[in-house]
């Protein structure tokens, strides 16, 4: 008997496990655009447009390949609004033996699908998502017996296991990690290469109109819209990165320039996370460039560490910690998310620029997310749930499996150190070193407290002082309290006053 094969919005991969044994003559592929997925957090409008267009293109490609595809559009009058309701309707309409799906990326979706089995007796097969290098079982085995989970050790094991940039088990170039070479700031004459842009076709135009019409209250600009929405174009975007930016990716990985959202990054996370690109081909493309002598080891190693290290480690942590990870709040942070995370209306130039990029492009690069937007939320004690809902909704690459550990674990240390060895907290000095934001900011980065001082400066010390009992014992941060204790009482009081005034204003 025939099977119904569900393809979710982030499973747009022709080699996905659910399609592997598909019988084109009898099985049906099922895809649906639904209100619940677009609205359970109010996703950025560009993100919804991107995903709906990519889903429609993928469905068309499957049809062209001879698959029978049932595709429910958002605007279909019969659309039931949720994946489960749509499946129930389709299963009732057709004569299917079972529902097949590749393991969803989010715990919430997995639970909802499991209910189809328990509550409605639908026979359901969930297949491994083999688009990742490391399965969740393999990650659990790696975790076993370890007191601390550190990405660097996971990453080295992955390098060895898959023989990536290794020779006889040792790292090519002699070092596993070239991060210390990756902290440069580009001179003014170093121009950012143009990032790949793609024209819209009729499918995308229809979706852009739909999103403008149905999601007027969602955050973010829909246009300009120039994302790739097909695998062929996503591959062009990958090639564009390898050809034009990989060479300097390492050098400027941590740099931020005002009005320069894309810098030398890859801009492929949206394509990787929805399945248009496979991580294996991204790693292979970078290694090939190294072997052809077109990119240096610090760049290629830095890039592959993000893919086989951070990305896989983050996913492992997500499935290890769910459910419950979303509720962790180590610092007991309760402050509401300030409105300027939506409007960008703040005199802090660094935050303003990062929000501007987020709003216009549904993108900000890693250091902007971590050391500006995340750092500010950490220092000011914003409630982790509000922060993670914001990050989940505003970025085109955000799905809970990747967003949550980055926010809860990396940016906010709300898991108390499961993922990171210390909070990524910093004052204005770090932002000043890695950006040109401070040059045209209302605040003075050199001033530590009082009128006109950079808020990151006093908030940093105030955060440490406030959370002393929780952080003093941390071997990577404990010594900072010696510096704090050496400050004069007057200086400490000035920090406390500036922070109290700022936080009062924030509330
Ligand atoms: P590049 O800097 O060029 O890196 C190449 C690739 O490495 C990325 O495409 C991505 O797939 C992978 N990568 C790099 N860092 C990470 C990481 N920490 N976790 C997972 N993958 C990584 N990434 C997401 O894909 N989705 C998210 O929702 C997301 N939320 C984040 C929230 C916070 C608070 C922070 C600090 C980071 C978050 N990241 C997220 C990680 C990272 O910021 C983005 O992957 C990156 O900015 C995407 O841009 P890029 O493709 O140009 O990446
Ligand atoms: C993010 C998203 C959006 C906006 N819309 C849909 C949709 O209409 N249909 C769908 O199948 N998936 C969508 N997604 C992705 C899901 O929310 C969810 O994140 C993944 O399917 C599980 O990782
Ligand atoms: Fe940001 Fe402070 Fe620099 Fe202004 S001075 S841009 S607030 S770090």
Coordinates of C-alpha atoms and ligand atoms in Angstrom, one line a residue:
X1 CA 0.0 0.0 0.0
X2 CA 1.1 3.6 -0.5
X3 CA 2.9 5.8 2.0
X4 CA 2.5 9.5 2.6
X5 CA 5.9 11.2 2.9
X6 CA 5.9 14.4 4.9
X7 CA 8.5 17.0 3.9
X8 CA 8.8 19.8 6.4
X9 CA 9.9 23.3 5.5
X10 CA 13.5 22.7 6.6
X11 CA 13.8 19.4 4.8
X12 CA 14.2 20.7 1.2
X13 CA 17.0 18.2 0.3
X14 CA 16.6 15.8 -2.7
X15 CA 18.7 13.2 -0.8
X16 CA 16.6 13.4 2.5
X17 CA 16.2 10.0 4.1
X18 CA 12.3 10.1 3.8
X19 CA 12.6 10.1 0.0
X20 CA 15.2 7.4 -0.2
X21 CA 12.8 4.5 -0.6
X22 CA 9.9 6.4 -2.1
X23 CA 7.9 4.5 -4.7
X24 CA 7.1 7.2 -7.3
X25 CA 4.3 5.2 -8.7
X26 CA 2.3 4.9 -5.5
X27 CA 3.7 7.1 -2.7
X28 CA 2.7 10.7 -2.3
X29 CA 4.8 13.6 -1.0
X30 CA 3.1 16.0 1.3
X31 CA 4.1 19.6 2.0
X32 CA 2.1 22.3 3.6
X33 CA 2.4 26.0 4.4
X34 CA 0.6 26.6 7.6
X35 CA -0.3 29.4 9.9
X36 CA 0.9 27.7 13.1
X37 CA 4.5 27.4 11.8
X38 CA 4.6 30.9 10.5
X39 CA 3.1 32.4 13.7
X40 CA 4.1 30.3 16.7
X41 CA 6.7 33.0 17.0
X42 CA 6.1 35.9 14.7
X43 CA 8.8 35.1 12.1
X44 CA 10.5 37.9 10.1
X45 CA 8.6 38.5 6.9
X46 CA 11.6 37.8 4.8
X47 CA 12.1 34.5 6.5
X48 CA 8.5 33.4 5.8
X49 CA 8.8 34.6 2.2
X50 CA 12.2 32.7 1.8
X51 CA 10.9 29.5 3.2
X52 CA 7.5 29.5 1.4
X53 CA 9.2 30.2 -1.9
X54 CA 11.9 27.6 -1.4
X55 CA 9.2 25.1 -0.4
X56 CA 7.2 25.8 -3.6
X57 CA 10.3 25.6 -5.8
X58 CA 11.3 22.3 -4.1
X59 CA 7.8 20.8 -4.6
X60 CA 7.9 21.8 -8.3
X61 CA 11.3 20.2 -8.7
X62 CA 10.0 17.0 -7.1
X63 CA 7.1 17.0 -9.5
X64 CA 9.4 17.5 -12.5
X65 CA 11.3 14.4 -11.2
X66 CA 8.1 12.4 -11.4
X67 CA 7.1 12.4 -7.7
X68 CA 3.4 12.7 -6.9
X69 CA 3.3 15.9 -4.7
X70 CA 0.4 17.2 -2.7
X71 CA 1.2 20.8 -1.8
X72 CA -1.1 22.8 0.5
X73 CA -0.6 26.6 -0.1
X74 CA -1.1 29.0 2.7
X75 CA -3.9 30.8 0.9
X76 CA -5.9 27.6 0.1
X77 CA -9.3 28.1 1.6
X78 CA -9.4 24.6 3.0
X79 CA -6.0 25.0 4.8
X80 CA -6.4 23.8 8.4
X81 CA -3.5 25.9 9.7
X82 CA -1.3 23.3 11.3
X83 CA 0.9 20.4 10.1
X84 CA -0.9 17.8 12.2
X85 CA -4.4 18.9 11.1
X86 CA -3.3 18.9 7.5
X87 CA -1.8 15.4 7.8
X88 CA -5.0 14.1 9.4
X89 CA -7.0 15.5 6.5
X90 CA -4.7 14.0 3.9
X91 CA -4.5 10.6 5.6
X92 CA -8.3 10.6 5.8
X93 CA -8.6 11.5 2.1
X94 CA -6.2 8.9 0.8
X95 CA -5.6 5.3 1.3
X96 CA -2.2 5.3 3.0
X97 CA -0.5 2.6 4.9
X98 CA 1.7 4.9 7.0
X99 CA 3.2 8.4 7.3
X100 CA 7.0 8.7 6.8
X101 CA 9.0 11.6 7.9
X102 CA 12.7 12.4 8.5
X103 CA 13.3 13.4 12.1
X104 CA 12.1 17.0 12.6
X105 CA 14.5 19.6 13.7
X106 CA 12.4 20.9 16.6
X107 CA 11.2 19.1 19.7
X108 CA 7.8 20.8 19.4
X109 CA 7.2 19.4 15.9
X110 CA 8.4 15.9 17.0
X111 CA 5.9 15.9 19.9
X112 CA 3.1 17.1 17.7
X113 CA 3.8 14.4 15.1
X114 CA 4.1 11.8 17.8
X115 CA 0.6 12.7 18.9
X116 CA -0.7 11.7 15.5
X117 CA 0.4 8.2 16.4
X118 CA -0.8 8.2 20.0
X119 CA -4.0 10.1 19.7
X120 CA -5.2 9.2 16.2
X121 CA -3.6 5.8 15.6
X122 CA -1.7 7.0 12.5
X123 CA 1.1 4.6 11.7
X124 CA 4.3 6.8 11.8
X125 CA 7.9 6.1 10.8
X126 CA 10.5 8.7 11.8
X127 CA 13.8 8.3 10.0
X128 CA 17.2 9.5 11.0
X129 CA 18.2 12.9 9.6
X130 CA 21.5 11.9 8.0
X131 CA 22.2 15.4 6.7
X132 CA 24.3 15.9 9.9
X133 CA 27.8 14.5 10.3
X134 CA 27.0 13.3 13.8
X135 CA 23.8 11.5 14.7
X136 CA 22.1 12.2 18.1
X137 CA 23.0 8.7 19.2
X138 CA 26.7 9.2 18.3
X139 CA 26.6 12.5 20.2
X140 CA 25.1 10.8 23.3
X141 CA 28.0 8.3 23.1
X142 CA 30.5 11.1 22.9
X143 CA 29.0 12.8 25.9
X144 CA 29.0 9.7 28.1
X145 CA 31.6 9.8 30.9
X146 CA 32.6 13.4 30.2
X147 CA 32.4 15.9 33.0
X148 CA 32.5 18.9 30.7
X149 CA 31.3 19.2 27.2
X150 CA 33.6 21.4 25.2
X151 CA 33.2 22.1 21.5
X152 CA 36.9 22.1 20.8
X153 CA 37.3 18.4 21.8
X154 CA 34.2 17.4 20.0
X155 CA 35.5 19.2 16.9
X156 CA 38.9 17.5 17.0
X157 CA 37.2 14.1 17.2
X158 CA 35.1 15.0 14.2
X159 CA 38.2 16.1 12.3
X160 CA 39.8 12.7 13.1
X161 CA 36.7 10.7 12.5
X162 CA 36.1 12.1 9.0
X163 CA 39.7 12.8 8.1
X164 CA 39.1 16.4 7.4
X165 CA 42.3 18.5 7.1
X166 CA 44.2 15.8 8.8
X167 CA 47.3 13.7 7.9
X168 CA 47.9 10.5 9.8
X169 CA 45.4 11.6 12.4
X170 CA 47.3 14.9 13.0
X171 CA 46.0 18.3 11.9
X172 CA 47.3 19.7 8.6
X173 CA 49.4 22.8 9.4
X174 CA 50.3 21.5 12.9
X175 CA 47.4 23.1 14.8
X176 CA 43.8 22.1 15.3
X177 CA 42.6 25.7 15.7
X178 CA 43.8 29.0 14.1
X179 CA 41.4 31.2 16.0
X180 CA 44.2 33.4 17.3
X181 CA 44.9 34.5 13.7
X182 CA 41.3 35.3 13.1
X183 CA 40.9 38.5 15.0
X184 CA 41.9 41.2 12.5
X185 CA 40.0 44.4 11.6
X186 CA 40.0 45.3 7.9
X187 CA 41.7 48.6 6.8
X188 CA 39.4 51.1 5.1
X189 CA 40.6 50.1 1.7
X190 CA 39.6 46.5 2.2
X191 CA 36.2 46.4 0.5
X192 CA 33.7 43.7 1.2
X193 CA 33.0 41.7 -2.0
X194 CA 29.4 41.8 -3.2
X195 CA 27.4 38.9 -1.8
X196 CA 25.5 36.7 -4.2
X197 CA 22.1 38.0 -5.1
X198 CA 19.3 36.3 -7.0
X199 CA 16.5 37.6 -9.2
X200 CA 12.9 36.8 -8.2
X201 CA 10.7 34.7 -10.5
X202 CA 6.9 34.4 -10.6
X203 CA 6.8 31.9 -7.7
X204 CA 8.7 34.2 -5.5
X205 CA 6.8 37.3 -6.6
X206 CA 3.5 35.6 -5.6
X207 CA 4.9 34.6 -2.2
X208 CA 6.2 38.2 -1.6
X209 CA 2.7 39.5 -2.2
X210 CA 1.2 36.8 0.0
X211 CA 3.5 37.6 2.9
X212 CA 2.9 41.4 2.5
X213 CA -0.8 40.7 2.6
X214 CA -1.1 38.1 5.4
X215 CA 1.7 39.1 7.8
X216 CA 1.5 42.9 8.0
X217 CA 2.1 42.8 11.8
X218 CA 5.3 40.8 11.6
X219 CA 8.8 42.3 12.0
X220 CA 11.2 43.0 9.1
X221 CA 11.4 44.2 5.6
X222 CA 10.3 41.9 2.8
X223 CA 12.2 43.7 0.1
X224 CA 14.8 43.7 -1.3
X225 CA 14.5 40.0 -1.6
X226 CA 17.5 38.4 -3.2
X227 CA 17.9 35.0 -1.4
X228 CA 18.5 31.9 -3.4
X229 CA 15.3 29.8 -3.3
X230 CA 16.5 26.7 -5.2
X231 CA 19.3 24.3 -4.6
X232 CA 21.0 25.3 -7.9
X233 CA 21.2 28.9 -6.8
X234 CA 22.2 28.0 -3.2
X235 CA 25.1 26.1 -4.7
X236 CA 26.0 29.3 -6.7
X237 CA 26.0 31.2 -3.4
X238 CA 28.3 28.6 -1.8
X239 CA 30.7 28.8 -4.8
X240 CA 30.5 32.6 -4.6
X241 CA 31.7 32.4 -1.0
X242 CA 34.5 30.0 -1.7
X243 CA 35.7 32.1 -4.7
X244 CA 35.3 35.6 -3.3
X245 CA 35.4 35.5 0.5
X246 CA 36.8 32.3 1.9
X247 CA 40.4 33.5 1.5
X248 CA 39.8 36.3 4.0
X249 CA 37.0 34.6 6.0
X250 CA 39.4 33.7 8.9
X251 CA 41.1 37.1 9.1
X252 CA 38.0 39.1 9.5
X253 CA 35.7 36.5 11.1
X254 CA 35.1 38.6 14.2
X255 CA 35.1 42.1 12.6
X256 CA 32.0 44.4 12.5
X257 CA 31.7 47.4 10.2
X258 CA 28.9 49.9 10.3
X259 CA 26.6 49.5 7.3
X260 CA 28.4 46.4 6.2
X261 CA 26.2 43.5 7.3
X262 CA 27.6 40.7 5.2
X263 CA 31.4 41.2 5.6
X264 CA 33.5 38.1 4.7
X265 CA 31.0 35.6 6.0
X266 CA 29.5 32.7 4.0
X267 CA 25.8 33.7 4.2
X268 CA 24.8 30.1 3.8
X269 CA 23.1 29.3 7.1
X270 CA 19.7 29.9 5.6
X271 CA 20.4 27.4 2.9
X272 CA 22.1 24.8 5.1
X273 CA 19.3 24.9 7.7
X274 CA 16.4 24.5 5.3
X275 CA 18.2 21.7 3.4
X276 CA 19.1 23.4 0.1
X277 CA 22.8 22.9 0.9
X278 CA 24.3 19.9 2.6
X279 CA 27.1 20.5 5.2
X280 CA 29.3 17.8 3.5
X281 CA 29.4 19.7 0.2
X282 CA 30.3 23.0 2.1
X283 CA 33.2 21.3 3.9
X284 CA 34.4 19.6 0.7
X285 CA 34.2 22.9 -1.3
X286 CA 36.4 24.6 1.4
X287 CA 38.9 21.8 1.6
X288 CA 39.2 21.7 -2.2
X289 CA 39.9 25.5 -2.2
X290 CA 42.7 24.8 0.3
X291 CA 44.1 22.0 -1.7
X292 CA 44.1 24.1 -4.8
X293 CA 46.0 26.8 -2.9
X294 CA 43.2 29.3 -3.2
X295 CA 42.6 29.8 0.6
X296 CA 44.9 29.6 3.6
X297 CA 44.7 27.2 6.4
X298 CA 43.5 29.7 9.0
X299 CA 40.5 30.5 6.8
X300 CA 39.6 27.0 5.8
X301 CA 40.1 25.6 9.3
X302 CA 38.0 28.5 10.7
X303 CA 35.2 27.8 8.3
X304 CA 35.0 24.0 8.7
X305 CA 35.2 24.4 12.5
X306 CA 31.9 26.3 12.3
X307 CA 30.3 23.6 10.2
X308 CA 31.6 20.3 11.7
X309 CA 32.3 21.7 15.1
X310 CA 29.9 24.4 16.3
X311 CA 26.9 23.4 14.1
X312 CA 27.0 19.8 15.0
X313 CA 27.9 20.4 18.7
X314 CA 25.0 22.8 19.0
X315 CA 22.6 20.3 17.6
X316 CA 23.9 17.6 19.9
X317 CA 23.4 19.8 22.9
X318 CA 19.8 20.7 21.8
X319 CA 18.6 17.1 21.6
X320 CA 20.5 16.2 24.8
X321 CA 18.9 19.0 26.7
X322 CA 15.4 18.9 25.4
X323 CA 12.8 19.2 26.7
X324 CA 13.4 21.9 29.4
X325 CA 16.4 23.6 27.9
X326 CA 14.2 26.6 26.8
X327 CA 13.2 27.2 30.5
X328 CA 16.8 27.4 32.0
X329 CA 17.6 30.7 33.6
X330 CA 20.9 30.4 35.6
X331 CA 21.0 34.1 36.5
X332 CA 17.3 34.3 37.2
X333 CA 17.0 37.2 34.7
X334 CA 13.6 38.8 34.6
X335 CA 13.9 42.0 32.6
X336 CA 11.6 42.5 29.6
X337 CA 13.2 42.7 26.1
X338 CA 13.6 46.4 25.3
X339 CA 11.5 47.8 22.4
X340 CA 14.7 48.8 20.5
X341 CA 15.3 45.1 19.7
X342 CA 12.4 45.6 17.3
X343 CA 12.8 49.3 16.4
X344 CA 16.5 49.8 16.5
X345 CA 15.7 53.1 18.2
X346 CA 18.7 53.5 20.5
X347 CA 21.7 55.7 20.8
X348 CA 24.0 52.7 21.2
X349 CA 25.4 52.7 17.7
X350 CA 26.5 49.0 17.8
X351 CA 23.0 47.8 18.7
X352 CA 21.4 50.2 16.2
X353 CA 23.5 48.8 13.3
X354 CA 22.9 45.2 14.2
X355 CA 19.1 45.7 14.5
X356 CA 19.2 47.6 11.2
X357 CA 20.8 44.6 9.5
X358 CA 18.5 42.2 11.2
X359 CA 15.4 44.1 10.1
X360 CA 16.5 44.6 6.5
X361 CA 18.2 41.3 5.8
X362 CA 17.0 38.8 8.4
X363 CA 20.7 38.4 9.0
X364 CA 23.4 39.5 11.4
X365 CA 26.7 37.7 11.6
X366 CA 27.9 35.7 14.5
X367 CA 29.8 38.4 16.5
X368 CA 27.0 40.8 16.1
X369 CA 24.5 38.2 17.5
X370 CA 26.9 37.2 20.3
X371 CA 29.0 40.1 21.3
X372 CA 26.5 42.9 20.7
X373 CA 22.9 41.7 20.9
X374 CA 23.5 38.7 23.1
X375 CA 26.0 40.4 25.3
X376 CA 23.7 43.3 26.0
X377 CA 20.9 40.9 26.9
X378 CA 23.2 39.0 29.2
X379 CA 24.6 42.1 30.9
X380 CA 21.2 43.7 31.5
X381 CA 19.5 40.5 32.7
X382 CA 16.8 40.1 30.0
X383 CA 14.6 37.1 30.5
X384 CA 16.1 34.2 28.4
X385 CA 12.7 33.1 27.0
X386 CA 12.1 36.6 25.6
X387 CA 15.6 36.7 24.1
X388 CA 15.3 33.3 22.5
X389 CA 11.9 34.0 21.1
X390 CA 13.3 37.1 19.6
X391 CA 16.3 35.3 18.0
X392 CA 14.1 32.5 16.8
X393 CA 11.8 35.0 15.0
X394 CA 14.1 37.5 13.4
X395 CA 16.8 35.5 11.6
X396 CA 16.2 33.6 8.3
X397 CA 18.4 30.8 9.5
X398 CA 16.7 30.3 12.9
X399 CA 15.1 27.0 13.8
X400 CA 14.9 26.0 17.5
X401 CA 17.6 23.3 17.3
X402 CA 20.2 25.8 16.4
X403 CA 18.9 29.0 17.9
X404 CA 18.2 27.8 21.4
X405 CA 21.6 26.5 22.4
X406 CA 23.2 29.5 20.8
X407 CA 21.0 31.8 22.9
X408 CA 20.5 29.8 26.1
X409 CA 24.0 28.2 26.2
X410 CA 26.3 30.5 24.3
X411 CA 25.0 34.1 24.5
X412 CA 23.2 34.1 27.9
X413 CA 25.0 31.3 29.9
X414 CA 21.5 30.5 31.1
X415 CA 22.4 26.8 31.3
X416 CA 25.1 27.6 33.8
X417 CA 27.9 26.2 31.6
X418 CA 26.6 23.1 29.9
X419 CA 27.7 24.5 26.5
X420 CA 30.2 27.2 27.2
X421 CA 32.9 27.4 29.8
X422 CA 32.2 31.0 30.7
X423 CA 29.7 33.7 29.9
X424 CA 30.6 35.7 26.7
X425 CA 30.3 39.0 28.7
X426 CA 32.3 42.0 27.6
X427 CA 32.5 45.7 28.0
X428 CA 32.8 48.3 25.2
X429 CA 36.5 47.7 24.7
X430 CA 35.9 44.4 22.8
X431 CA 33.3 46.0 20.6
X432 CA 35.6 48.9 19.9
X433 CA 38.5 46.6 19.1
X434 CA 36.5 44.5 16.6
X435 CA 34.4 47.3 15.0
X436 CA 34.2 50.9 13.9
X437 CA 30.9 51.4 15.8
X438 CA 32.3 53.4 18.6
X439 CA 33.7 56.1 16.3
X440 CA 30.3 57.5 15.5
X441 CA 28.5 56.6 18.7
X442 CA 26.7 59.0 21.0
X443 CA 28.5 57.3 23.9
X444 CA 32.2 57.4 24.7
X445 CA 33.8 54.0 24.8
X446 CA 36.8 55.3 26.8
X447 CA 34.5 56.5 29.6
X448 CA 33.8 53.9 32.2
X449 CA 30.9 55.5 34.1
X450 CA 28.8 58.6 34.4
X451 CA 27.2 60.9 31.8
X452 CA 28.0 59.8 28.3
X453 CA 30.0 56.7 29.2
X454 CA 29.5 53.5 27.1
X455 CA 26.8 51.5 28.8
X456 CA 28.6 48.2 28.1
X457 CA 31.5 49.4 30.3
X458 CA 29.6 49.9 33.5
X459 CA 27.0 47.2 32.8
X460 CA 29.8 44.6 32.4
X461 CA 31.2 45.2 35.9
X462 CA 27.7 45.5 37.4
X463 CA 26.8 42.1 35.9
X464 CA 29.9 40.6 37.4
X465 CA 29.2 42.2 40.8
X466 CA 25.5 41.2 40.7
X467 CA 26.3 37.6 40.0
X468 CA 29.4 37.1 42.1
X469 CA 28.2 34.1 44.0
X470 CA 27.4 32.3 40.7
X471 CA 30.6 33.2 38.9
X472 CA 33.4 33.7 41.3
X473 CA 34.2 30.0 41.3
X474 CA 34.5 29.8 37.5
X475 CA 38.1 29.3 36.7
X476 CA 37.9 31.4 33.6
X477 CA 36.2 34.3 35.1
X478 CA 37.0 34.2 38.9
X479 CA 40.2 36.3 38.5
X480 CA 38.1 39.3 37.3
X481 CA 36.8 39.7 40.8
X482 CA 40.4 40.5 41.9
X483 CA 40.4 43.4 39.4
X484 CA 37.0 44.5 40.7
X485 CA 38.1 44.3 44.3
X486 CA 41.1 46.5 43.6
X487 CA 38.8 49.3 42.3
X488 CA 38.3 52.2 44.7
X489 CA 34.9 52.3 46.5
X490 CA 34.2 55.5 44.6
X491 CA 34.7 53.8 41.3
X492 CA 32.5 50.8 42.3
X493 CA 29.8 53.2 43.4
X494 CA 30.0 55.1 40.1
X495 CA 29.6 51.8 38.2
X496 CA 26.6 50.8 40.4
X497 CA 24.9 54.2 40.0
X498 CA 25.4 54.4 36.2
X499 CA 24.0 50.9 35.9
X500 CA 21.0 51.5 38.2
X501 CA 20.2 54.7 36.3
X502 CA 20.6 53.0 32.9
X503 CA 18.5 49.9 33.9
X504 CA 15.8 52.1 35.4
X505 CA 15.6 54.0 32.1
X506 CA 15.5 50.7 30.2
X507 CA 12.5 49.5 32.2
Ligands
LIG1 P1 29.5 32.0 8.8 O1 30.1 32.9 9.9 O2 30.1 32.2 7.5 O3 29.8 30.5 9.3 C1 29.6 29.4 8.4 C2 28.5 28.4 8.9 O4 28.9 27.8 10.1 C3 27.2 29.0 9.1 O5 26.4 29.2 7.9 C4 26.6 28.1 10.1 O6 25.9 27.0 9.4 C5 27.7 27.5 10.8 N1 27.9 28.1 12.2 C6 28.7 29.0 12.6 N2 28.6 29.3 13.9 C7 27.6 28.5 14.3 C8 27.0 28.3 15.6 N3 27.3 29.0 16.6 N4 25.9 27.5 15.6 C9 25.5 26.8 14.5 N5 26.1 26.9 13.3 C10 27.1 27.8 13.2 N6 23.0 30.0 13.5 C11 21.9 29.5 12.8 O7 22.2 28.9 11.8 N7 20.7 29.7 13.2 C12 20.4 30.5 14.3 O8 19.2 30.6 14.7 C13 21.4 31.0 15.0 N8 21.2 31.8 16.1 C14 22.2 32.3 16.8 C15 22.0 33.1 18.0 C16 23.0 33.6 18.7 C17 22.8 34.4 20.0 C18 24.4 33.4 18.3 C19 25.5 33.9 19.1 C20 24.6 32.7 17.2 C21 23.6 32.1 16.4 N9 23.8 31.4 15.3 C22 22.8 30.8 14.6 C23 25.2 31.0 14.8 C24 25.8 32.0 13.8 O9 25.6 33.3 14.2 C25 25.2 31.8 12.4 O10 25.2 30.5 12.0 C26 25.9 32.7 11.4 O11 25.9 34.0 11.7 C27 25.3 32.5 10.0 O12 25.9 33.3 9.0 P2 26.9 32.7 7.9 O13 26.2 31.7 7.1 O14 27.4 33.9 7.2 O15 28.0 32.1 8.9
LIG2 C1 9.8 28.1 9.9 C2 8.7 27.5 9.1 C3 7.7 28.3 8.6 C4 7.7 29.8 8.7 N1 6.6 27.8 7.9 C5 6.6 26.4 7.7 C6 5.5 25.8 7.0 O1 4.5 26.5 6.6 N2 5.5 24.5 6.8 C7 6.5 23.7 7.3 O2 6.5 22.5 7.1 N3 7.5 24.2 8.0 C8 7.6 25.6 8.2 N4 8.6 26.1 8.9 C9 9.6 25.2 9.5 C10 9.0 24.6 10.8 O3 8.5 25.6 11.7 C11 9.8 23.7 11.7 O4 10.8 24.5 12.2 C12 10.5 22.6 11.1 O5 9.7 22.0 10.3 C13 11.1 21.6 12.1 O6 12.4 21.9 12.4
LIG3 FE1 28.4 50.3 21.5 FE2 29.5 51.5 23.6 FE3 30.8 51.5 21.2 FE4 28.6 53.0 21.6 S1 30.5 53.2 22.6 S2 29.1 51.7 19.8 S3 27.4 51.7 22.9 S4 30.3 49.7 22.5

